[in-house]
mmCIF file of C-alpha atoms in Angstrom:
data_model
loop_
_atom_site.group_PDB
_atom_site.id
_atom_site.type_symbol
_atom_site.label_atom_id
_atom_site.label_comp_id
_atom_site.label_asym_id
_atom_site.label_seq_id
_atom_site.Cartn_x
_atom_site.Cartn_y
_atom_site.Cartn_z
ATOM 1 C CA UNK Z 1 22.425 -18.297 -20.163
ATOM 2 C CA UNK Z 2 21.058 -19.714 -16.930
ATOM 3 C CA UNK Z 3 22.132 -16.574 -15.017
ATOM 4 C CA UNK Z 4 20.267 -14.312 -17.449
ATOM 5 C CA UNK Z 5 17.209 -16.553 -17.240
ATOM 6 C CA UNK Z 6 17.209 -16.363 -13.448
ATOM 7 C CA UNK Z 7 17.561 -12.569 -13.534
ATOM 8 C CA UNK Z 8 14.650 -12.173 -15.961
ATOM 9 C CA UNK Z 9 12.515 -14.513 -13.876
ATOM 10 C CA UNK Z 10 13.317 -12.515 -10.750
ATOM 11 C CA UNK Z 11 12.573 -9.251 -12.558
ATOM 12 C CA UNK Z 12 9.172 -10.530 -13.602
ATOM 13 C CA UNK Z 13 8.421 -11.698 -10.073
ATOM 14 C CA UNK Z 14 9.569 -8.314 -8.672
ATOM 15 C CA UNK Z 15 11.293 -9.897 -5.696
ATOM 16 C CA UNK Z 16 14.104 -7.740 -4.381
ATOM 17 C CA UNK Z 17 15.982 -10.594 -2.774
ATOM 18 C CA UNK Z 18 16.080 -12.605 -6.010
ATOM 19 C CA UNK Z 19 17.240 -9.619 -8.057
ATOM 20 C CA UNK Z 20 20.053 -8.714 -5.694
ATOM 21 C CA UNK Z 21 20.886 -11.869 -3.719
ATOM 22 C CA UNK Z 22 24.168 -10.408 -2.484
ATOM 23 C CA UNK Z 23 22.253 -7.761 -0.458
ATOM 24 C CA UNK Z 24 20.116 -10.388 1.221
ATOM 25 C CA UNK Z 25 22.663 -13.142 1.760
ATOM 26 C CA UNK Z 26 23.834 -12.181 5.234
ATOM 27 C CA UNK Z 27 22.920 -9.768 8.015
ATOM 28 C CA UNK Z 28 25.120 -6.666 7.997
ATOM 29 C CA UNK Z 29 27.163 -5.888 11.092
ATOM 30 C CA UNK Z 30 26.054 -3.053 13.337
ATOM 31 C CA UNK Z 31 29.117 -1.051 12.314
ATOM 32 C CA UNK Z 32 28.142 -1.395 8.646
ATOM 33 C CA UNK Z 33 24.580 -0.342 9.456
ATOM 34 C CA UNK Z 34 25.714 2.739 11.355
ATOM 35 C CA UNK Z 35 28.072 3.756 8.549
ATOM 36 C CA UNK Z 36 25.195 3.373 6.071
ATOM 37 C CA UNK Z 37 22.964 5.554 8.242
ATOM 38 C CA UNK Z 38 25.707 8.160 8.554
ATOM 39 C CA UNK Z 39 26.378 8.298 4.806
ATOM 40 C CA UNK Z 40 22.711 8.462 3.809
ATOM 41 C CA UNK Z 41 21.815 11.110 6.400
ATOM 42 C CA UNK Z 42 24.889 13.196 5.550
ATOM 43 C CA UNK Z 43 24.076 13.168 1.832
ATOM 44 C CA UNK Z 44 20.443 14.078 2.502
ATOM 45 C CA UNK Z 45 21.173 17.091 4.729
ATOM 46 C CA UNK Z 46 24.116 18.265 2.638
ATOM 47 C CA UNK Z 47 21.766 18.310 -0.365
ATOM 48 C CA UNK Z 48 19.153 20.234 1.615
ATOM 49 C CA UNK Z 49 21.673 22.934 2.489
ATOM 50 C CA UNK Z 50 23.161 23.209 -1.013
ATOM 51 C CA UNK Z 51 19.717 23.653 -2.564
ATOM 52 C CA UNK Z 52 18.617 26.281 -0.049
ATOM 53 C CA UNK Z 53 21.825 28.299 -0.261
ATOM 54 C CA UNK Z 54 21.909 28.167 -4.078
ATOM 55 C CA UNK Z 55 18.324 29.471 -4.236
ATOM 56 C CA UNK Z 56 17.011 26.448 -6.125
ATOM 57 C CA UNK Z 57 13.307 27.063 -5.449
ATOM 58 C CA UNK Z 58 11.906 25.249 -8.492
ATOM 59 C CA UNK Z 59 13.906 22.027 -8.321
ATOM 60 C CA UNK Z 60 15.113 21.985 -4.728
ATOM 61 C CA UNK Z 61 12.421 19.622 -3.475
ATOM 62 C CA UNK Z 62 12.998 17.238 -6.380
ATOM 63 C CA UNK Z 63 16.758 17.303 -5.806
ATOM 64 C CA UNK Z 64 16.388 16.503 -2.093
ATOM 65 C CA UNK Z 65 13.827 13.771 -2.783
ATOM 66 C CA UNK Z 66 16.063 12.243 -5.439
ATOM 67 C CA UNK Z 67 19.129 11.989 -3.208
ATOM 68 C CA UNK Z 68 16.953 10.403 -0.531
ATOM 69 C CA UNK Z 69 15.560 7.937 -3.066
ATOM 70 C CA UNK Z 70 18.913 6.826 -4.497
ATOM 71 C CA UNK Z 71 20.423 6.560 -1.004
ATOM 72 C CA UNK Z 72 17.534 4.336 0.065
ATOM 73 C CA UNK Z 73 18.059 2.046 -2.915
ATOM 74 C CA UNK Z 74 21.824 2.027 -2.373
ATOM 75 C CA UNK Z 75 21.847 1.440 1.388
ATOM 76 C CA UNK Z 76 18.445 -0.057 2.205
ATOM 77 C CA UNK Z 77 19.849 -3.577 2.052
ATOM 78 C CA UNK Z 78 22.414 -2.693 4.729
ATOM 79 C CA UNK Z 79 20.651 -0.671 7.424
ATOM 80 C CA UNK Z 80 17.080 -0.249 6.203
ATOM 81 C CA UNK Z 81 17.932 3.310 5.130
ATOM 82 C CA UNK Z 82 16.126 5.262 7.853
ATOM 83 C CA UNK Z 83 18.232 8.468 7.641
ATOM 84 C CA UNK Z 84 15.744 10.113 10.016
ATOM 85 C CA UNK Z 85 15.306 9.740 13.804
ATOM 86 C CA UNK Z 86 11.527 10.103 13.414
ATOM 87 C CA UNK Z 87 11.470 7.134 11.031
ATOM 88 C CA UNK Z 88 13.629 5.082 13.423
ATOM 89 C CA UNK Z 89 11.338 5.945 16.349
ATOM 90 C CA UNK Z 90 8.270 5.016 14.265
ATOM 91 C CA UNK Z 91 9.837 1.619 13.533
ATOM 92 C CA UNK Z 92 10.636 1.204 17.222
ATOM 93 C CA UNK Z 93 7.070 2.018 18.238
ATOM 94 C CA UNK Z 94 5.696 -0.372 15.627
ATOM 95 C CA UNK Z 95 7.813 -3.228 16.955
ATOM 96 C CA UNK Z 96 6.892 -2.352 20.529
ATOM 97 C CA UNK Z 97 3.239 -2.698 19.483
ATOM 98 C CA UNK Z 98 3.985 -6.281 18.285
ATOM 99 C CA UNK Z 99 4.322 -5.259 14.650
ATOM 100 C CA UNK Z 100 7.267 -5.075 12.253
ATOM 101 C CA UNK Z 101 10.082 -2.655 13.062
ATOM 102 C CA UNK Z 102 13.301 -2.129 15.027
ATOM 103 C CA UNK Z 103 14.328 -2.857 18.606
ATOM 104 C CA UNK Z 104 14.940 0.170 20.827
ATOM 105 C CA UNK Z 105 18.694 -0.405 21.117
ATOM 106 C CA UNK Z 106 19.028 -0.126 17.329
ATOM 107 C CA UNK Z 107 16.720 2.903 17.267
ATOM 108 C CA UNK Z 108 18.941 4.711 19.768
ATOM 109 C CA UNK Z 109 22.145 3.937 17.860
ATOM 110 C CA UNK Z 110 20.615 4.945 14.535
ATOM 111 C CA UNK Z 111 19.223 8.214 15.886
ATOM 112 C CA UNK Z 112 22.536 9.189 17.458
ATOM 113 C CA UNK Z 113 24.475 8.589 14.240
ATOM 114 C CA UNK Z 114 21.834 10.393 12.161
ATOM 115 C CA UNK Z 115 22.017 13.503 14.358
ATOM 116 C CA UNK Z 116 25.831 13.555 14.215
ATOM 117 C CA UNK Z 117 25.714 13.168 10.429
ATOM 118 C CA UNK Z 118 23.181 15.985 10.185
ATOM 119 C CA UNK Z 119 25.350 18.395 12.176
ATOM 120 C CA UNK Z 120 28.473 17.557 10.161
ATOM 121 C CA UNK Z 121 26.570 17.902 6.877
ATOM 122 C CA UNK Z 122 25.254 21.320 7.915
ATOM 123 C CA UNK Z 123 28.734 22.499 8.894
ATOM 124 C CA UNK Z 124 30.018 21.209 5.529
ATOM 125 C CA UNK Z 125 27.498 23.063 3.353
ATOM 126 C CA UNK Z 126 27.975 26.207 5.436
ATOM 127 C CA UNK Z 127 31.728 25.975 4.872
ATOM 128 C CA UNK Z 128 31.277 25.326 1.163
ATOM 129 C CA UNK Z 129 29.083 28.401 0.580
ATOM 130 C CA UNK Z 130 30.597 30.444 3.408
ATOM 131 C CA UNK Z 131 26.978 31.160 4.313
ATOM 132 C CA UNK Z 132 24.175 29.571 6.284
ATOM 133 C CA UNK Z 133 20.468 29.908 7.044
ATOM 134 C CA UNK Z 134 18.421 29.664 10.200
ATOM 135 C CA UNK Z 135 15.597 27.331 11.182
ATOM 136 C CA UNK Z 136 12.100 28.559 11.958
ATOM 137 C CA UNK Z 137 8.656 29.269 10.554
ATOM 138 C CA UNK Z 138 8.524 31.339 7.370
ATOM 139 C CA UNK Z 139 7.703 35.053 7.768
ATOM 140 C CA UNK Z 140 4.009 35.526 8.498
ATOM 141 C CA UNK Z 141 3.563 32.147 10.182
ATOM 142 C CA UNK Z 142 3.680 31.135 13.831
ATOM 143 C CA UNK Z 143 4.825 28.110 15.733
ATOM 144 C CA UNK Z 144 1.433 26.381 15.632
ATOM 145 C CA UNK Z 145 1.184 26.595 11.835
ATOM 146 C CA UNK Z 146 4.739 25.271 11.531
ATOM 147 C CA UNK Z 147 3.842 22.536 14.012
ATOM 148 C CA UNK Z 148 0.903 21.326 11.928
ATOM 149 C CA UNK Z 149 3.000 21.318 8.766
ATOM 150 C CA UNK Z 150 5.820 19.348 10.371
ATOM 151 C CA UNK Z 151 3.493 16.933 12.173
ATOM 152 C CA UNK Z 152 1.379 16.107 9.126
ATOM 153 C CA UNK Z 153 4.171 15.613 6.615
ATOM 154 C CA UNK Z 154 6.488 13.816 9.047
ATOM 155 C CA UNK Z 155 3.496 11.581 9.693
ATOM 156 C CA UNK Z 156 3.088 11.068 5.944
ATOM 157 C CA UNK Z 157 6.774 10.210 5.565
ATOM 158 C CA UNK Z 158 6.807 7.705 8.428
ATOM 159 C CA UNK Z 159 3.452 6.271 7.352
ATOM 160 C CA UNK Z 160 4.708 5.648 3.812
ATOM 161 C CA UNK Z 161 7.915 4.063 5.163
ATOM 162 C CA UNK Z 162 5.913 1.679 7.342
ATOM 163 C CA UNK Z 163 3.544 0.746 4.533
ATOM 164 C CA UNK Z 164 6.033 0.232 1.713
ATOM 165 C CA UNK Z 165 9.102 -1.017 3.596
ATOM 166 C CA UNK Z 166 7.864 -3.272 6.414
ATOM 167 C CA UNK Z 167 4.143 -4.050 5.913
ATOM 168 C CA UNK Z 168 3.783 -7.806 5.451
ATOM 169 C CA UNK Z 169 1.385 -7.650 2.505
ATOM 170 C CA UNK Z 170 3.191 -4.835 0.668
ATOM 171 C CA UNK Z 171 6.861 -5.796 0.865
ATOM 172 C CA UNK Z 172 9.308 -6.659 -0.545
ATOM 173 C CA UNK Z 173 8.705 -4.515 -3.617
ATOM 174 C CA UNK Z 174 10.673 -2.423 -6.085
ATOM 175 C CA UNK Z 175 8.958 0.940 -5.486
ATOM 176 C CA UNK Z 176 9.835 1.491 -1.821
ATOM 177 C CA UNK Z 177 12.621 4.021 -2.467
ATOM 178 C CA UNK Z 178 10.569 6.007 -4.973
ATOM 179 C CA UNK Z 179 7.557 6.158 -2.654
ATOM 180 C CA UNK Z 180 9.565 7.239 0.393
ATOM 181 C CA UNK Z 181 11.789 9.715 -1.411
ATOM 182 C CA UNK Z 182 8.998 11.514 -3.187
ATOM 183 C CA UNK Z 183 7.126 12.260 0.023
ATOM 184 C CA UNK Z 184 9.662 15.099 0.134
ATOM 185 C CA UNK Z 185 8.343 16.454 -3.176
ATOM 186 C CA UNK Z 186 4.823 16.253 -1.753
ATOM 187 C CA UNK Z 187 5.734 18.204 1.376
ATOM 188 C CA UNK Z 188 8.568 20.511 0.383
ATOM 189 C CA UNK Z 189 6.680 22.872 -1.918
ATOM 190 C CA UNK Z 190 3.482 23.397 0.091
ATOM 191 C CA UNK Z 191 4.289 22.755 3.750
ATOM 192 C CA UNK Z 192 7.857 23.871 3.182
ATOM 193 C CA UNK Z 193 6.630 27.399 2.495
ATOM 194 C CA UNK Z 194 5.254 27.447 6.059
ATOM 195 C CA UNK Z 195 7.775 25.570 8.236
ATOM 196 C CA UNK Z 196 10.811 25.134 6.007
ATOM 197 C CA UNK Z 197 9.910 21.508 5.386
ATOM 198 C CA UNK Z 198 12.304 19.544 7.607
ATOM 199 C CA UNK Z 199 10.205 16.454 8.474
ATOM 200 C CA UNK Z 200 13.358 15.039 10.080
ATOM 201 C CA UNK Z 201 14.941 15.824 13.489
ATOM 202 C CA UNK Z 202 18.442 15.335 12.050
ATOM 203 C CA UNK Z 203 17.704 18.034 9.464
ATOM 204 C CA UNK Z 204 16.291 20.408 12.093
ATOM 205 C CA UNK Z 205 19.149 19.907 14.554
ATOM 206 C CA UNK Z 206 21.795 20.156 11.832
ATOM 207 C CA UNK Z 207 20.416 23.405 10.392
ATOM 208 C CA UNK Z 208 19.939 25.002 13.802
ATOM 209 C CA UNK Z 209 23.390 24.001 15.034
ATOM 210 C CA UNK Z 210 25.229 25.274 11.946
ATOM 211 C CA UNK Z 211 23.376 28.593 12.171
ATOM 212 C CA UNK Z 212 23.656 28.994 15.943
ATOM 213 C CA UNK Z 213 25.229 32.427 15.483
ATOM 214 C CA UNK Z 214 21.886 33.577 14.054
ATOM 215 C CA UNK Z 215 19.935 32.075 16.933
ATOM 216 C CA UNK Z 216 19.312 28.600 18.292
ATOM 217 C CA UNK Z 217 16.314 26.786 19.737
ATOM 218 C CA UNK Z 218 13.735 26.132 17.052
ATOM 219 C CA UNK Z 219 15.147 22.647 16.497
ATOM 220 C CA UNK Z 220 13.957 21.628 19.973
ATOM 221 C CA UNK Z 221 10.355 22.403 19.056
ATOM 222 C CA UNK Z 222 10.696 20.925 15.585
ATOM 223 C CA UNK Z 223 11.948 17.647 17.048
ATOM 224 C CA UNK Z 224 8.843 17.496 19.251
ATOM 225 C CA UNK Z 225 6.582 18.200 16.260
ATOM 226 C CA UNK Z 226 8.265 15.531 14.161
ATOM 227 C CA UNK Z 227 8.116 12.933 16.913
ATOM 228 C CA UNK Z 228 4.383 13.600 17.284
ATOM 229 C CA UNK Z 229 4.114 12.934 13.557
ATOM 230 C CA UNK Z 230 5.972 9.634 13.972
ATOM 231 C CA UNK Z 231 3.646 8.524 16.780
ATOM 232 C CA UNK Z 232 0.589 9.456 14.699
ATOM 233 C CA UNK Z 233 1.977 7.502 11.737
ATOM 234 C CA UNK Z 234 2.315 4.338 13.814
ATOM 235 C CA UNK Z 235 -1.257 4.679 15.083
ATOM 236 C CA UNK Z 236 -2.581 5.052 11.538
ATOM 237 C CA UNK Z 237 -0.387 2.189 10.295
ATOM 238 C CA UNK Z 238 -1.743 -0.106 12.985
ATOM 239 C CA UNK Z 239 -5.298 0.911 12.108
ATOM 240 C CA UNK Z 240 -5.033 0.340 8.340
ATOM 241 C CA UNK Z 241 -2.949 -2.836 8.629
ATOM 242 C CA UNK Z 242 -4.334 -4.749 11.634
ATOM 243 C CA UNK Z 243 -3.077 -8.017 10.110
ATOM 244 C CA UNK Z 244 0.499 -6.904 10.891
ATOM 245 C CA UNK Z 245 -0.469 -6.736 14.570
ATOM 246 C CA UNK Z 246 -2.476 -9.939 14.880
ATOM 247 C CA UNK Z 247 -5.838 -8.474 13.788
ATOM 248 C CA UNK Z 248 -7.912 -8.755 10.627
ATOM 249 C CA UNK Z 249 -8.905 -6.359 7.857
ATOM 250 C CA UNK Z 250 -12.401 -4.798 7.824
ATOM 251 C CA UNK Z 251 -14.462 -2.236 5.930
ATOM 252 C CA UNK Z 252 -13.408 0.325 8.530
ATOM 253 C CA UNK Z 253 -9.799 -0.347 7.592
ATOM 254 C CA UNK Z 254 -10.523 0.385 3.940
ATOM 255 C CA UNK Z 255 -12.518 3.519 4.739
ATOM 256 C CA UNK Z 256 -9.662 4.811 6.887
ATOM 257 C CA UNK Z 257 -7.298 4.172 3.983
ATOM 258 C CA UNK Z 258 -9.493 6.197 1.621
ATOM 259 C CA UNK Z 259 -9.830 9.020 4.152
ATOM 260 C CA UNK Z 260 -6.077 9.242 4.828
ATOM 261 C CA UNK Z 261 -5.078 9.154 1.167
ATOM 262 C CA UNK Z 262 -7.656 11.729 0.120
ATOM 263 C CA UNK Z 263 -6.787 13.969 3.076
ATOM 264 C CA UNK Z 264 -3.086 14.079 2.168
ATOM 265 C CA UNK Z 265 -3.869 14.661 -1.506
ATOM 266 C CA UNK Z 266 -6.249 17.586 -0.903
ATOM 267 C CA UNK Z 267 -4.019 19.059 1.811
ATOM 268 C CA UNK Z 268 -1.118 19.075 -0.643
ATOM 269 C CA UNK Z 269 -3.286 20.686 -3.341
ATOM 270 C CA UNK Z 270 -4.343 23.511 -1.026
ATOM 271 C CA UNK Z 271 -0.914 24.250 0.400
ATOM 272 C CA UNK Z 272 0.658 24.360 -3.064
ATOM 273 C CA UNK Z 273 -2.017 26.651 -4.480
ATOM 274 C CA UNK Z 274 -1.962 29.032 -1.521
ATOM 275 C CA UNK Z 275 1.830 29.030 -1.399
ATOM 276 C CA UNK Z 276 2.175 29.875 -5.119
ATOM 277 C CA UNK Z 277 4.366 26.809 -5.502
ATOM 278 C CA UNK Z 278 6.750 26.738 -8.475
ATOM 279 C CA UNK Z 279 6.161 22.981 -8.778
ATOM 280 C CA UNK Z 280 2.579 22.553 -7.600
ATOM 281 C CA UNK Z 281 1.454 19.938 -10.115
ATOM 282 C CA UNK Z 282 4.558 17.832 -9.463
ATOM 283 C CA UNK Z 283 4.088 18.065 -5.702
ATOM 284 C CA UNK Z 284 0.423 17.103 -5.911
ATOM 285 C CA UNK Z 285 1.190 14.187 -8.236
ATOM 286 C CA UNK Z 286 3.911 13.008 -5.859
ATOM 287 C CA UNK Z 287 1.501 12.991 -2.913
ATOM 288 C CA UNK Z 288 -0.977 10.903 -4.900
ATOM 289 C CA UNK Z 289 1.714 8.485 -6.060
ATOM 290 C CA UNK Z 290 3.164 7.977 -2.587
ATOM 291 C CA UNK Z 291 -0.214 7.300 -1.005
ATOM 292 C CA UNK Z 292 -1.196 4.896 -3.799
ATOM 293 C CA UNK Z 293 1.977 2.889 -3.230
ATOM 294 C CA UNK Z 294 1.363 2.959 0.522
ATOM 295 C CA UNK Z 295 -2.337 2.022 0.530
ATOM 296 C CA UNK Z 296 -3.086 0.429 -2.831
ATOM 297 C CA UNK Z 297 -3.292 -3.070 -1.392
ATOM 298 C CA UNK Z 298 -5.478 -1.913 1.510
ATOM 299 C CA UNK Z 299 -8.417 -0.222 -0.243
ATOM 300 C CA UNK Z 300 -7.368 0.058 -3.872
ATOM 301 C CA UNK Z 301 -6.281 3.676 -3.231
ATOM 302 C CA UNK Z 302 -9.083 5.407 -5.138
ATOM 303 C CA UNK Z 303 -8.910 8.728 -3.237
ATOM 304 C CA UNK Z 304 -11.440 10.174 -5.699
ATOM 305 C CA UNK Z 305 -15.212 9.606 -6.032
ATOM 306 C CA UNK Z 306 -14.889 9.673 -9.834
ATOM 307 C CA UNK Z 307 -12.386 6.816 -9.707
ATOM 308 C CA UNK Z 308 -14.673 4.826 -7.406
ATOM 309 C CA UNK Z 309 -17.624 5.320 -9.756
ATOM 310 C CA UNK Z 310 -15.522 4.303 -12.761
ATOM 311 C CA UNK Z 311 -14.350 1.094 -11.064
ATOM 312 C CA UNK Z 312 -17.896 0.275 -9.930
ATOM 313 C CA UNK Z 313 -19.379 0.792 -13.402
ATOM 314 C CA UNK Z 314 -16.589 -1.186 -15.060
ATOM 315 C CA UNK Z 315 -17.406 -4.252 -12.979
ATOM 316 C CA UNK Z 316 -13.697 -5.105 -12.815
ATOM 317 C CA UNK Z 317 -13.641 -5.232 -9.016
ATOM 318 C CA UNK Z 318 -16.134 -7.803 -7.734
ATOM 319 C CA UNK Z 319 -15.461 -6.794 -4.154
ATOM 320 C CA UNK Z 320 -16.663 -3.218 -4.784
ATOM 321 C CA UNK Z 321 -20.426 -3.339 -4.208
ATOM 322 C CA UNK Z 322 -22.701 -0.313 -4.544
ATOM 323 C CA UNK Z 323 -22.901 0.047 -0.791
ATOM 324 C CA UNK Z 324 -19.140 -0.158 -0.411
ATOM 325 C CA UNK Z 325 -18.638 2.346 -3.225
ATOM 326 C CA UNK Z 326 -20.941 4.806 -1.483
ATOM 327 C CA UNK Z 327 -19.013 4.294 1.755
ATOM 328 C CA UNK Z 328 -15.735 4.936 -0.087
ATOM 329 C CA UNK Z 329 -17.074 8.146 -1.602
ATOM 330 C CA UNK Z 330 -18.285 9.314 1.786
ATOM 331 C CA UNK Z 331 -14.826 8.736 3.296
ATOM 332 C CA UNK Z 332 -13.189 10.551 0.369
ATOM 333 C CA UNK Z 333 -15.497 13.552 0.619
ATOM 334 C CA UNK Z 334 -14.966 13.753 4.381
ATOM 335 C CA UNK Z 335 -11.205 13.532 3.895
ATOM 336 C CA UNK Z 336 -11.299 16.328 1.343
ATOM 337 C CA UNK Z 337 -13.407 18.615 3.529
ATOM 338 C CA UNK Z 338 -11.236 18.076 6.620
ATOM 339 C CA UNK Z 339 -8.110 18.684 4.524
ATOM 340 C CA UNK Z 340 -9.545 21.940 3.144
ATOM 341 C CA UNK Z 341 -10.208 23.280 6.647
ATOM 342 C CA UNK Z 342 -6.719 22.142 7.660
ATOM 343 C CA UNK Z 343 -4.860 23.948 4.875
ATOM 344 C CA UNK Z 344 -6.977 27.059 5.461
ATOM 345 C CA UNK Z 345 -6.040 26.960 9.145
ATOM 346 C CA UNK Z 346 -2.338 26.458 8.374
ATOM 347 C CA UNK Z 347 -2.444 29.432 6.003
ATOM 348 C CA UNK Z 348 -4.062 31.661 8.616
ATOM 349 C CA UNK Z 349 -7.586 31.523 7.190
ATOM 350 C CA UNK Z 350 -6.473 32.055 3.600
ATOM 351 C CA UNK Z 351 -8.296 29.998 0.990
ATOM 352 C CA UNK Z 352 -9.206 30.084 -2.708
ATOM 353 C CA UNK Z 353 -12.439 29.674 -4.707
ATOM 354 C CA UNK Z 354 -13.268 26.901 -7.139
ATOM 355 C CA UNK Z 355 -14.027 27.918 -10.710
ATOM 356 C CA UNK Z 356 -12.608 28.439 -14.204
ATOM 357 C CA UNK Z 357 -9.230 30.140 -14.416
ATOM 358 C CA UNK Z 358 -8.970 33.779 -15.332
ATOM 359 C CA UNK Z 359 -9.841 34.291 -18.980
ATOM 360 C CA UNK Z 360 -11.580 30.931 -19.408
ATOM 361 C CA UNK Z 361 -15.288 30.127 -19.614
ATOM 362 C CA UNK Z 362 -17.311 27.511 -17.749
ATOM 363 C CA UNK Z 363 -17.605 25.485 -20.968
ATOM 364 C CA UNK Z 364 -13.837 25.352 -21.372
ATOM 365 C CA UNK Z 365 -13.418 24.322 -17.739
ATOM 366 C CA UNK Z 366 -16.028 21.567 -18.103
ATOM 367 C CA UNK Z 367 -14.339 20.172 -21.221
ATOM 368 C CA UNK Z 368 -10.941 20.149 -19.479
ATOM 369 C CA UNK Z 369 -12.365 18.450 -16.380
ATOM 370 C CA UNK Z 370 -14.120 15.769 -18.427
ATOM 371 C CA UNK Z 371 -11.097 14.940 -20.556
ATOM 372 C CA UNK Z 372 -8.559 14.737 -17.756
ATOM 373 C CA UNK Z 373 -10.891 12.981 -15.328
ATOM 374 C CA UNK Z 374 -11.305 10.435 -18.120
ATOM 375 C CA UNK Z 375 -7.507 10.109 -18.378
ATOM 376 C CA UNK Z 376 -7.208 9.589 -14.607
ATOM 377 C CA UNK Z 377 -9.986 6.999 -14.385
ATOM 378 C CA UNK Z 378 -8.973 5.184 -17.566
#
């Protein structure tokens, strides 16, 4: 039929508006947008609380990321699916800098509704379990370590939102919800073991309010940390996508992209290893996936000297000269080194050596590295 033919054509072109014309036909009213923000934020924070109180350490991060992802796909066509005051502020700052984003009046309305939804969600999960939990750094960590964790992964979340949801050369697309949602998997298992992994002022305020009988106040600091992360995300977004702000792309733009992506990947590796994460491989893979979706059209999103060498040798990318490849590898190595010092600092100087696992020889380690580096590059 002609309808089926149009759907298949739209699917092949990957244009969101053609696939779901009803979501793009008319601008939603402000009331509809605020209801969407309330529903999405409520579901997100309710899921956070249920996972924490049920002791779901292995799958909690995946569960929270998944409800964020499906809520984004369900409600993104109505309000933009922010569900996070830090994300709304990042969009406001981007627009204020003459880029894509939201006006400040909408930012204020969204943030207010998100905070109310967060408090109500926290009261709801506390009532359901007849229990609650307090906000604050994990035992053995201080405010500055929690601050770094919240700043860096709130920055990652806002940065991915900006790059996959509003960047001119990277949207519309079909992966925006997956990329945004799975930032939570990247951050929850490593950074979450340090700060609790909020990355969202509505989450922090909701948790702290519902557990006020156990103490109140950490949410005020967490909101500051998360807003710093949002500001940093906008600065990085403007740097890697100058064309969205009236500028033009350069080699420096691409090198920054490779540095940022590699930094977040290595940071996630270190925090998961040092935190004895129950889902380390999944968290690390999620960080790589999210940054590839965010920066793939900027630099190619190599984030690995082996990948850069493979692409150079293949000759498939005419734009990647030997000099440019060397510059990419330099940015990647620098990103990895800075990330390693960062995770060591967050973990109070704790680190881990590189080498074969216990019970395995150097030969076995070399064979494993060769085979799976081949899989990655291929």
